[in-house]
Structures are given as structure tokens and as C-alpha cells.
PDB file of C-alpha atoms in Angstrom:
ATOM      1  CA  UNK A   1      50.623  41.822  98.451  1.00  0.00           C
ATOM      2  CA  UNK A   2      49.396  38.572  99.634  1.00  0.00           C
ATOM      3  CA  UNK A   3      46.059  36.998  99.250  1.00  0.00           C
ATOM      4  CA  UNK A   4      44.106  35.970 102.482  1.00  0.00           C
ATOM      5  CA  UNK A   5      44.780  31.923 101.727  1.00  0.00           C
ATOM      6  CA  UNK A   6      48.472  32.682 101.163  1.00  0.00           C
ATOM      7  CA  UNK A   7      48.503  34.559 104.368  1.00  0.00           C
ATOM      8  CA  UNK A   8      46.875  31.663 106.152  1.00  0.00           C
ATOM      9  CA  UNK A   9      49.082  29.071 105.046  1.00  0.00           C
ATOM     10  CA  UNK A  10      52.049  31.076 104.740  1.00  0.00           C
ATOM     11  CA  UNK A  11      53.098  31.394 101.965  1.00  0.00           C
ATOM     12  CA  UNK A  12      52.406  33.865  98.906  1.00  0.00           C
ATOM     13  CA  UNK A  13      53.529  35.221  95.322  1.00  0.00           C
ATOM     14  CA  UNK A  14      57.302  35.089  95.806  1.00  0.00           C
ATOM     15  CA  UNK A  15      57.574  38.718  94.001  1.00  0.00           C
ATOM     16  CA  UNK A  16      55.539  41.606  93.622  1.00  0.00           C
ATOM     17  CA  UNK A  17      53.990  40.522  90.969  1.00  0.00           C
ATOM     18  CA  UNK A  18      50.137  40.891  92.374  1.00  0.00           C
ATOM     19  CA  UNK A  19      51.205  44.626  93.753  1.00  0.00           C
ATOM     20  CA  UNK A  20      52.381  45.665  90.109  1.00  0.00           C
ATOM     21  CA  UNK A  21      48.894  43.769  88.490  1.00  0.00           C
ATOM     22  CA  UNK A  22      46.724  45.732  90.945  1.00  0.00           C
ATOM     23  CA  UNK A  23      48.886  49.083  90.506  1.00  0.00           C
ATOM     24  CA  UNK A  24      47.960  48.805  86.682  1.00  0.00           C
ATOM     25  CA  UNK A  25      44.335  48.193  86.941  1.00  0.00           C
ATOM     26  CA  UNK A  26      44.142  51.098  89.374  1.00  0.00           C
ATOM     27  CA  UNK A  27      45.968  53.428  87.172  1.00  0.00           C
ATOM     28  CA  UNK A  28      43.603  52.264  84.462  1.00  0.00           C
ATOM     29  CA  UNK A  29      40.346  53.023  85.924  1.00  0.00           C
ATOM     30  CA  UNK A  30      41.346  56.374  87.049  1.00  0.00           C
ATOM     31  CA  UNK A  31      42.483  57.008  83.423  1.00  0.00           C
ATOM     32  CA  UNK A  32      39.526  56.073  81.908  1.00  0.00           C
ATOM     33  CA  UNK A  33      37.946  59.361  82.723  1.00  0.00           C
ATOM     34  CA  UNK A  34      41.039  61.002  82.794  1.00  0.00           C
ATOM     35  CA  UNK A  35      41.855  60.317  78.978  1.00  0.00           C
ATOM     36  CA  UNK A  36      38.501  61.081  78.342  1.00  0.00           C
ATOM     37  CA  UNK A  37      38.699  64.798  79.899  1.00  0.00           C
ATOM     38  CA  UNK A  38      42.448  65.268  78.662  1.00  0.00           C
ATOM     39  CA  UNK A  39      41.307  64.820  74.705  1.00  0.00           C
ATOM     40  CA  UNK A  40      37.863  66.739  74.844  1.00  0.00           C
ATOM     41  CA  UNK A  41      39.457  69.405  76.744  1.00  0.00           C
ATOM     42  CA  UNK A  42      41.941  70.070  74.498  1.00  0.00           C
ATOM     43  CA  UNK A  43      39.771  69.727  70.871  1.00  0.00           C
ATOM     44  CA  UNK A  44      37.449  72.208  73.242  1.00  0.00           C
ATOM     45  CA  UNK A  45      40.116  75.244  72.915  1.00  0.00           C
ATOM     46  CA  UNK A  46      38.876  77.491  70.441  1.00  0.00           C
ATOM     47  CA  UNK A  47      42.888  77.749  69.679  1.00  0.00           C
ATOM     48  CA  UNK A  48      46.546  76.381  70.697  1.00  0.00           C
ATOM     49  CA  UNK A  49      48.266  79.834  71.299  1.00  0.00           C
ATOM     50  CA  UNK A  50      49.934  80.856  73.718  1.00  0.00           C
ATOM     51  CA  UNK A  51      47.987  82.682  75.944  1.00  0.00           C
ATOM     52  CA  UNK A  52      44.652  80.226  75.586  1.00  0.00           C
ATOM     53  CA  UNK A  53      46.665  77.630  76.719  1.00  0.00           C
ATOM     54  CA  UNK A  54      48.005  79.389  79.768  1.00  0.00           C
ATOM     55  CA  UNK A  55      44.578  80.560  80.390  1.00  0.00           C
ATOM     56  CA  UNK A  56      43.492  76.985  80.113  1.00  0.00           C
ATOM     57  CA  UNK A  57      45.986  75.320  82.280  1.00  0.00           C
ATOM     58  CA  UNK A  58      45.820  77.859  85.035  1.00  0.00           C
ATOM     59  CA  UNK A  59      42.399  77.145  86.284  1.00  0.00           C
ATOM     60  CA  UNK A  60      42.079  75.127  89.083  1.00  0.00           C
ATOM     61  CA  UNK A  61      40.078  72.173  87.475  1.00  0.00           C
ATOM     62  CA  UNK A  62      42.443  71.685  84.686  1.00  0.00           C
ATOM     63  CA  UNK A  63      45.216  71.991  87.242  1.00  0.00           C
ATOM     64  CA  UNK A  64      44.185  69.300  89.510  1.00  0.00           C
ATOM     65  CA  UNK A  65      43.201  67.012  86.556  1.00  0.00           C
ATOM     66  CA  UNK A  66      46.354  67.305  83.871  1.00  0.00           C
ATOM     67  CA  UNK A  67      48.458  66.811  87.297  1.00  0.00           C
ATOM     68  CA  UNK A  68      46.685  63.541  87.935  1.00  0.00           C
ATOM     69  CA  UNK A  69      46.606  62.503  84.704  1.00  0.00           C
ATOM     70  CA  UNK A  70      50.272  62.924  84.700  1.00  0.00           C
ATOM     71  CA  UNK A  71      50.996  61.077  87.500  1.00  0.00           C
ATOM     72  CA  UNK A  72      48.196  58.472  86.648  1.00  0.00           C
ATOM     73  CA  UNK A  73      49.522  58.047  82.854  1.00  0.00           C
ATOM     74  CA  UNK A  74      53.782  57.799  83.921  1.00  0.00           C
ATOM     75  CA  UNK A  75      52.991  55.333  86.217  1.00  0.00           C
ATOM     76  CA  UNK A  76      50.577  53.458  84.230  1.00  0.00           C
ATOM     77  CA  UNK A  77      52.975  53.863  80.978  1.00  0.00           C
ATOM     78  CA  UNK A  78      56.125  52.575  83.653  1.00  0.00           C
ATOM     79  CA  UNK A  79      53.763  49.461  84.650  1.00  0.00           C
ATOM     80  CA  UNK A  80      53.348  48.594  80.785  1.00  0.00           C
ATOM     81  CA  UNK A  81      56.421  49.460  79.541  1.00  0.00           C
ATOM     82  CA  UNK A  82      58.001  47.509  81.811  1.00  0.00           C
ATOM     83  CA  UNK A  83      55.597  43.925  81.308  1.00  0.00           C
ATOM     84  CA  UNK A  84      56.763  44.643  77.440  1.00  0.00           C
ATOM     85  CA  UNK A  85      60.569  44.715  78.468  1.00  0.00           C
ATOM     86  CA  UNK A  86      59.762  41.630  80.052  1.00  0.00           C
ATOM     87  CA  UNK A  87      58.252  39.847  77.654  1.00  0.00           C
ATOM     88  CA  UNK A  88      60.604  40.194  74.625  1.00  0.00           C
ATOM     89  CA  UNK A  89      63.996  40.654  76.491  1.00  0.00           C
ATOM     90  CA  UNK A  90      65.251  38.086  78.421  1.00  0.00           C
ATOM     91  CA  UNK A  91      69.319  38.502  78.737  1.00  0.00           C
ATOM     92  CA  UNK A  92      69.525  39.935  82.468  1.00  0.00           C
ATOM     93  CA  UNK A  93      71.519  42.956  81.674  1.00  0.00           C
ATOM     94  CA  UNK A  94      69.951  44.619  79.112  1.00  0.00           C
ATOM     95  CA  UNK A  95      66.274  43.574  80.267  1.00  0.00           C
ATOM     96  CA  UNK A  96      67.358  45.236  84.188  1.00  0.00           C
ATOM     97  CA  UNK A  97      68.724  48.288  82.665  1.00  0.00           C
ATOM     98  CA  UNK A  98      65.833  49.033  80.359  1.00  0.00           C
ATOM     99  CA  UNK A  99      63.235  48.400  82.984  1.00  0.00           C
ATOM    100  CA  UNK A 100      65.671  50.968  85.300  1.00  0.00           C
ATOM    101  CA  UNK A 101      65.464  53.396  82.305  1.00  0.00           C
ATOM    102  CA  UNK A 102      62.062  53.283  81.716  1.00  0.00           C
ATOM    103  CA  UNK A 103      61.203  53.603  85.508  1.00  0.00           C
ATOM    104  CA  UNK A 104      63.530  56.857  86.015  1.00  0.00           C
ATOM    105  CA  UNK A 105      62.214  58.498  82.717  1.00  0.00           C
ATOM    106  CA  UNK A 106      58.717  58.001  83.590  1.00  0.00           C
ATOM    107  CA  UNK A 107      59.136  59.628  87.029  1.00  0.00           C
ATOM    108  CA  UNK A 108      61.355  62.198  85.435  1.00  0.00           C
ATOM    109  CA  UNK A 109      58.445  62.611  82.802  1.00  0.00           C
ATOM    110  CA  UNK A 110      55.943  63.380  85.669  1.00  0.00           C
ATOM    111  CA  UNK A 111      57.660  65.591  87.941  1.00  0.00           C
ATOM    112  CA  UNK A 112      58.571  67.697  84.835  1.00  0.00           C
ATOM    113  CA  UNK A 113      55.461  68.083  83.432  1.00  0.00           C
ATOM    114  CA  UNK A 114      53.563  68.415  87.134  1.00  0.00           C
ATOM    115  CA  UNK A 115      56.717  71.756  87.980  1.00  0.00           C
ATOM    116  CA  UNK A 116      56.008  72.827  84.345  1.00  0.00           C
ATOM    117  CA  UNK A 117      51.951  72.922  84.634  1.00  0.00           C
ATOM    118  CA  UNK A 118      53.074  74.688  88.518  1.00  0.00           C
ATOM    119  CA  UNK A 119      55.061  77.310  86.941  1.00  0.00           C
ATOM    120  CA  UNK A 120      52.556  78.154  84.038  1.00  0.00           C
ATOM    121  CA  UNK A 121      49.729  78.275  86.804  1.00  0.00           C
ATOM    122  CA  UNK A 122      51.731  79.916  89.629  1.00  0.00           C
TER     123      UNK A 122
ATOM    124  CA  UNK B   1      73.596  33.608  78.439  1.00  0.00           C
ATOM    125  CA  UNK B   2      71.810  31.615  75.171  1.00  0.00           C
ATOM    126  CA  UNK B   3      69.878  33.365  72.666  1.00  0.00           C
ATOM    127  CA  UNK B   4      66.286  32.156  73.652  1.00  0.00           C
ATOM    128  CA  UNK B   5      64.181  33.267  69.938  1.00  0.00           C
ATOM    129  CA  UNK B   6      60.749  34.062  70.820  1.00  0.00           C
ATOM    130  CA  UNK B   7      58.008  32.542  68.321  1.00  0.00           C
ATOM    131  CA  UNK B   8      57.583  34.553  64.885  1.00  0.00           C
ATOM    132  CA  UNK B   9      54.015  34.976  65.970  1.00  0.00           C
ATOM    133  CA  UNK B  10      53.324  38.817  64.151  1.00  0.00           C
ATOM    134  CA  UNK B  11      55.719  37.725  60.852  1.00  0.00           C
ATOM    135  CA  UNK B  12      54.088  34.379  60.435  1.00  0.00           C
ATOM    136  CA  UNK B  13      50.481  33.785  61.959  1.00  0.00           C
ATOM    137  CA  UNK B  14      47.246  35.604  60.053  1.00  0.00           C
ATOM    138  CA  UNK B  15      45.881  36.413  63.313  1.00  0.00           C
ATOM    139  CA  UNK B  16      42.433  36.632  64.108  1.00  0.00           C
ATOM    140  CA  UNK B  17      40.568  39.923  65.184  1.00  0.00           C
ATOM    141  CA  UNK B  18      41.111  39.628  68.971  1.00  0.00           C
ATOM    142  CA  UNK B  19      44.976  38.659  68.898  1.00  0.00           C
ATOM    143  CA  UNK B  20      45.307  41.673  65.961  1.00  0.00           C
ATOM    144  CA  UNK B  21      43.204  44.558  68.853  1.00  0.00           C
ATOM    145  CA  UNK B  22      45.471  42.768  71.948  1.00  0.00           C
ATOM    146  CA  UNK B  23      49.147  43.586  69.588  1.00  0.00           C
ATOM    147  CA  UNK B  24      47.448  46.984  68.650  1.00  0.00           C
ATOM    148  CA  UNK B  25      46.712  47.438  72.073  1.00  0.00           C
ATOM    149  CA  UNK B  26      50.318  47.297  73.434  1.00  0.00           C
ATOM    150  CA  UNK B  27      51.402  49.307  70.067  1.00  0.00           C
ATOM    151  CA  UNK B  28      49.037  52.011  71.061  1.00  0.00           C
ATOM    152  CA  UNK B  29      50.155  52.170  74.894  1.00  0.00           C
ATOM    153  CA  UNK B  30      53.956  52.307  73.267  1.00  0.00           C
ATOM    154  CA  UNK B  31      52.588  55.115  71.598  1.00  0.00           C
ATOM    155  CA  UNK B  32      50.808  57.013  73.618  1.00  0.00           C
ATOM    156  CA  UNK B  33      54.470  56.399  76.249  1.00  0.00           C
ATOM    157  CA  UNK B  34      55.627  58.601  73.474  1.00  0.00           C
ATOM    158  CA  UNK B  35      53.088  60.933  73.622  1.00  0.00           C
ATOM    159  CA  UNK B  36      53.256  61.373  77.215  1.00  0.00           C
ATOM    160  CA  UNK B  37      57.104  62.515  76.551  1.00  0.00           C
ATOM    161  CA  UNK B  38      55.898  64.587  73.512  1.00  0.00           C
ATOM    162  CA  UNK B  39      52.707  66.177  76.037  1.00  0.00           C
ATOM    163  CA  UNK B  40      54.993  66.990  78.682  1.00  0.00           C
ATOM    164  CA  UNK B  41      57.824  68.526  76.085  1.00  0.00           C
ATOM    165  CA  UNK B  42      54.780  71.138  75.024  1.00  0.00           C
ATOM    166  CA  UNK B  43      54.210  72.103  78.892  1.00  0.00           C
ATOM    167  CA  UNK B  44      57.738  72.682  79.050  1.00  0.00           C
ATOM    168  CA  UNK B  45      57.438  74.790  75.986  1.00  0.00           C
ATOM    169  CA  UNK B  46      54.307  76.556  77.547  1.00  0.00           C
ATOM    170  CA  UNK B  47      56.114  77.428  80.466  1.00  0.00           C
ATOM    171  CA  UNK B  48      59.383  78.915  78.704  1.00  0.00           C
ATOM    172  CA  UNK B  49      57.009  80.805  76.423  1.00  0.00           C
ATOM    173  CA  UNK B  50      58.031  82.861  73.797  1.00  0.00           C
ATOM    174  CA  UNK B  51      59.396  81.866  70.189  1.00  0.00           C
ATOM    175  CA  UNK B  52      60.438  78.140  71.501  1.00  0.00           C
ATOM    176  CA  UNK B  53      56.711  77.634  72.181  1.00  0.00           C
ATOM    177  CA  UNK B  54      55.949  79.341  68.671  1.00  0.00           C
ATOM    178  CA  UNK B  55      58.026  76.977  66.862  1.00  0.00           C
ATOM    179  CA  UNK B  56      56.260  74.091  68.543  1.00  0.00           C
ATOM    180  CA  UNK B  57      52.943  75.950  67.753  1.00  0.00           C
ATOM    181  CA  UNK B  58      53.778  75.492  64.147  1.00  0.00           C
ATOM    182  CA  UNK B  59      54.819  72.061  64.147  1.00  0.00           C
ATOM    183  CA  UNK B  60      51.522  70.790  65.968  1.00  0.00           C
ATOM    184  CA  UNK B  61      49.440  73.026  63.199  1.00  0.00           C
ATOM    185  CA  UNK B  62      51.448  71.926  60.058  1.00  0.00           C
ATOM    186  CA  UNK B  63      50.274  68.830  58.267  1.00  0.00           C
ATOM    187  CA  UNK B  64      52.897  66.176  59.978  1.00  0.00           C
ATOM    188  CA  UNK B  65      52.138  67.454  63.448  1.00  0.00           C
ATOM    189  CA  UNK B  66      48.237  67.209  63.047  1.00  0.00           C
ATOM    190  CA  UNK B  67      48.835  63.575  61.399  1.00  0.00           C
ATOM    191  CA  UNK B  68      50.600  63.003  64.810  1.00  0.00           C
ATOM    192  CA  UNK B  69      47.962  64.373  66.717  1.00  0.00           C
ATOM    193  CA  UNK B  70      45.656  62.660  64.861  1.00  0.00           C
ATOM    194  CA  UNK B  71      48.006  59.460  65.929  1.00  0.00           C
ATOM    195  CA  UNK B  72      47.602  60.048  69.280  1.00  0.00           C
ATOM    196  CA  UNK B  73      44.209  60.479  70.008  1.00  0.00           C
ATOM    197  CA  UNK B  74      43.064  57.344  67.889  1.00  0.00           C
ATOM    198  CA  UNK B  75      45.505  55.406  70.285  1.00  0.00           C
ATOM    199  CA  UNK B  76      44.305  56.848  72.938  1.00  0.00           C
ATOM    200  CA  UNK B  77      40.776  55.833  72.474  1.00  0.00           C
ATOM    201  CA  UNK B  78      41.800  52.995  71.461  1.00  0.00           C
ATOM    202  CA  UNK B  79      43.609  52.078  74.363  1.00  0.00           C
ATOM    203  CA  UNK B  80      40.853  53.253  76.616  1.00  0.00           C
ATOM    204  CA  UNK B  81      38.679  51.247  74.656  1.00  0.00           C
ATOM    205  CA  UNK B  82      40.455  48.336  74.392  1.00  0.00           C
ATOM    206  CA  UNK B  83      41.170  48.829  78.245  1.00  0.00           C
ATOM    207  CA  UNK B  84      38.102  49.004  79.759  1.00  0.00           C
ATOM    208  CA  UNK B  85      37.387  45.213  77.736  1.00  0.00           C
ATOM    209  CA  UNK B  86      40.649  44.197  79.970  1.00  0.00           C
ATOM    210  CA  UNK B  87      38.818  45.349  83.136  1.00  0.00           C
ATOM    211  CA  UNK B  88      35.862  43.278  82.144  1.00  0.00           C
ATOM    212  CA  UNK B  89      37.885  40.177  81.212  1.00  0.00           C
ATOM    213  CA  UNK B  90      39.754  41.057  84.921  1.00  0.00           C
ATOM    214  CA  UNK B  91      36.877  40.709  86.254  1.00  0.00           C
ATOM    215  CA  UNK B  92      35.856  37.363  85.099  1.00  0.00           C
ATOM    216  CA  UNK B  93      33.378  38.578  82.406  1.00  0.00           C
ATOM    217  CA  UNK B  94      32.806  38.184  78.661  1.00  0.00           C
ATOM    218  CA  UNK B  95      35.187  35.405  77.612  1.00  0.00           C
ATOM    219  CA  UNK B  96      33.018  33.337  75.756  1.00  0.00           C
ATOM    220  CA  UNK B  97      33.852  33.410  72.020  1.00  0.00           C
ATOM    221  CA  UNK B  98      30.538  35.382  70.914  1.00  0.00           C
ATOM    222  CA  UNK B  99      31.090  37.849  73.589  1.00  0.00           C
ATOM    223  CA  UNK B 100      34.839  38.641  72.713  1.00  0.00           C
ATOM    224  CA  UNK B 101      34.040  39.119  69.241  1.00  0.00           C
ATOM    225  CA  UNK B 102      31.213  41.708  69.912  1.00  0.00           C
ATOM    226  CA  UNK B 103      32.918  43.669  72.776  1.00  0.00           C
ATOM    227  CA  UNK B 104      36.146  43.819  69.928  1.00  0.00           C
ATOM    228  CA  UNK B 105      33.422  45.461  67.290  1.00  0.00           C
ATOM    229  CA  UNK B 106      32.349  47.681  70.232  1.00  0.00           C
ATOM    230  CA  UNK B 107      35.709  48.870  71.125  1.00  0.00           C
ATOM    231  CA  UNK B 108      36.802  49.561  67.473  1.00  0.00           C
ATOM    232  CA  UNK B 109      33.041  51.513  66.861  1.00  0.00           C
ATOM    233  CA  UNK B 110      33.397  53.714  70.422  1.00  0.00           C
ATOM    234  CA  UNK B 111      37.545  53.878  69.213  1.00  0.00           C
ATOM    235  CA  UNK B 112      35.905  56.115  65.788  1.00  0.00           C
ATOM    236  CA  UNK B 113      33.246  57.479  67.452  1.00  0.00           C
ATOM    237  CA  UNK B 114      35.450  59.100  69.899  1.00  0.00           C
ATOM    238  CA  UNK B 115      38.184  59.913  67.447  1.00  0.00           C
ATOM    239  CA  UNK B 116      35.772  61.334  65.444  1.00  0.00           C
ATOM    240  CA  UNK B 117      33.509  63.497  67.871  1.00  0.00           C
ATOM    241  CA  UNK B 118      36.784  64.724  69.025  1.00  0.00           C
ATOM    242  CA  UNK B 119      38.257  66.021  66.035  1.00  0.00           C
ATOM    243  CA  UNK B 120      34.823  67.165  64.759  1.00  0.00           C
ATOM    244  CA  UNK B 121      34.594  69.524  68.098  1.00  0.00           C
ATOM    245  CA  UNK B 122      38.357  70.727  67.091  1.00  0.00           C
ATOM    246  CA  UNK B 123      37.897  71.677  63.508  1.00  0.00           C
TER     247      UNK B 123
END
């Protein structure tokens, strides 16, 4: 991600550092109504069993929004978790493999919960 | 490589309302990264059915799992709260002292007032 001055002289943030600041501020506006339909939804069930929650998470709304919050949220929480590693870590190898970790077990995170809301919906 | 210590800022420094909501803020989003695990673990469970989503049932409904929920949605507002002041700061507004310390009251009062109209609706 370059800015238009960097692109005119050539030159540019070194990493992709601006790509990973835009990526979180993205994630966050989308999650601000998101969050906001995730928690009211949920103190809206009259109860937690089983078959109000299936009920719940098979209609198409909820579908479409607990999917994107899941994607929205893992890649949000793999931005964040990440700057933290960053931050208070600063040997190589442990600092490379925890930001690895983190990255695979937030994508792991989504796709599992995305296949599990499929299968309760499908 | 050397040992590089960081500064003892959260053992030593009495920090002042806006540092104390920016540490709470990354506490909360470690937090709610748990959750996340914790929210997808229950659609799992919904999924599987049965007595494996019964036991989880009980957990959420017994006094440790509703302090947990209870946990979870103050960070959440929190964060969201908290958040949306980072957007404004992102975009160039409300850094002047007066303004910071207002917009920190504001996100604390929406944090409860969220917190609270949500768990109000659920009991």
C-alpha cells in the first residue's frame, strides 16, 4: 500500500505496515454494528436451548451476519493480536512463531465456526 | 540475542484515566480473542447437538459461566466503545486534552449503558 507522494517519488513504507493499519480500521467499522447485533441478538432469545438456538441461527439474516462477524472479528482479533506480539516480544523466534500461531488459529477459528453455523443451517 | 526489558510502565506508573481505558482496551480485545474461541466452541457444540451441547448449556447457565458471559459482553462494549474513540482520533479529531477526557467518560457511560440494556433484555 503506498501513498500517492511515495508513489511519485518512489519510494514508500518498506513493509506492509499501512495495509495491516487500514485492514484493522476496516474490520473495526464493520464490527461496530456487527458487535452491536451479535450481543442484542443473543440477550433477545427468550432461551439458550437447543432447538431456539438452531432456530435462531438458521435464518438467513442471522446466517449472513454471525458469518461476517466471524470473519470480521478473526481477522480483526489476528490484526491485534499480532501488534501485541509485537510490542512486548522482541527475540525473533519466539515473536515469528507466535504471530504464525496466532494467524493460523484465527483462520482456523473462522472457517470452523463459518462450516459449523453451515451445518446447523443446512 | 540480549534481553531488551521493556519499561515497568503498568507495575510502577499511577496512570491517568486515558492510559488506564487504552491498557483496558487491549485487555478487553485479548479477551474478547478468547471469546471468539469460546463463541465458536458453542457453534461447534450446536452443531454436534445432543448431551455435549447440554453440558455446555449448563456451564453458560451456572453462576461461573454467566460471570463469564457477563465478562464478555462488558469487553465487548467496551471495546466497541473505546474503538469507535480510535476511529475519531484516526481521523484527526478530538485530541485536545478536554476532549479526550470527555469522549473517555462517554465511552465508559455508553460501555454500562450497553452492558446494562443488554443484560436487562436477557433476564
Amino acid at each position: 500500500m503506498q501513498t500517492p507522494l511515495s508513489n511519485a517519488r518512489g519510494l514508500g513504507a518498506a513493509g506492509e505496515g499501512p495495509a495491516h493499519w487500514w485492514a484493522q480500521r476496516i474490520t473495526s467499522v464493520a464490527l461496530v454494528p456487527l458487535a452491536l447485533w451479535l450481543g442484542f441478538s443473543l440477550a433477545g432469545l427468550p432461551d439458550f436451548l437447543h432447538a431456539t438456538v438452531v432456530a435462531w441461527i438458521s435464518e438467513p439474516w442471522t446466517m449472513i451476519l454471525l458469518t461476517a462477524f466471524l470473519i470480521a472479528s478473526c481477522y480483526h482479533m489476528a490484526l491485534g493480536l499480532q501488534v501485541i506480539v509485537e510490542d512486548y516480544i522482541s527475540d525473533n523466534t519466539p515473536k515469528i512463531a507466535l504471530i504464525v500461531l496466532f494467524q493460523l488459529g484465527s483462520f482456523s477459528i473462522a472457517l470452523t465456526g463459518i462450516v459449523a453455523v453451515m451445518k446447523i443451517s443446512l | 540475542m540480549p534481553h531488551r526489558p521493556l519499561s515497568p510502565h503498568l507495575q510502577i506508573y499511577r496512570l491517568p484515566l486515558t492510559a488506564l481505558l487504552s491498557i483496558s482496551h487491549r485487555a478487553a480485545g485479548v479477551l474478547l480473542s478468547l471469546g471468539n474461541v469460546i463463541l465458536v466452541a458453542w457453534l461447534v457444540a450446536i452443531a454436534l447437538g445432543g448431551s455435549g451441547y447440554d453440558m455446555l448449556h449448563g456451564w453458560f447457565i451456572s453462576a461461573a459461566g454467566i460471570g463469564a458471559l457477563i465478562a464478555w459482553s462488558t469487553a465487548l462494549y467496551f471495546h466497541l466503545c473505546n474503538g469507535i474513540r480510535h476511529l475519531f482520533w484516526d481521523a484527526g479529531y478530538g485530541f485536545e486534552a478536554k476532549t479526550v477526557d470527555a469522549s473517555a467518560m462517554a465511552a465508559l457511560v455508553v460501555t454500562a449503558v450497553l452492558t446494562g440494556a443488554t443484560w436487562w433484555i436477557l433476564l
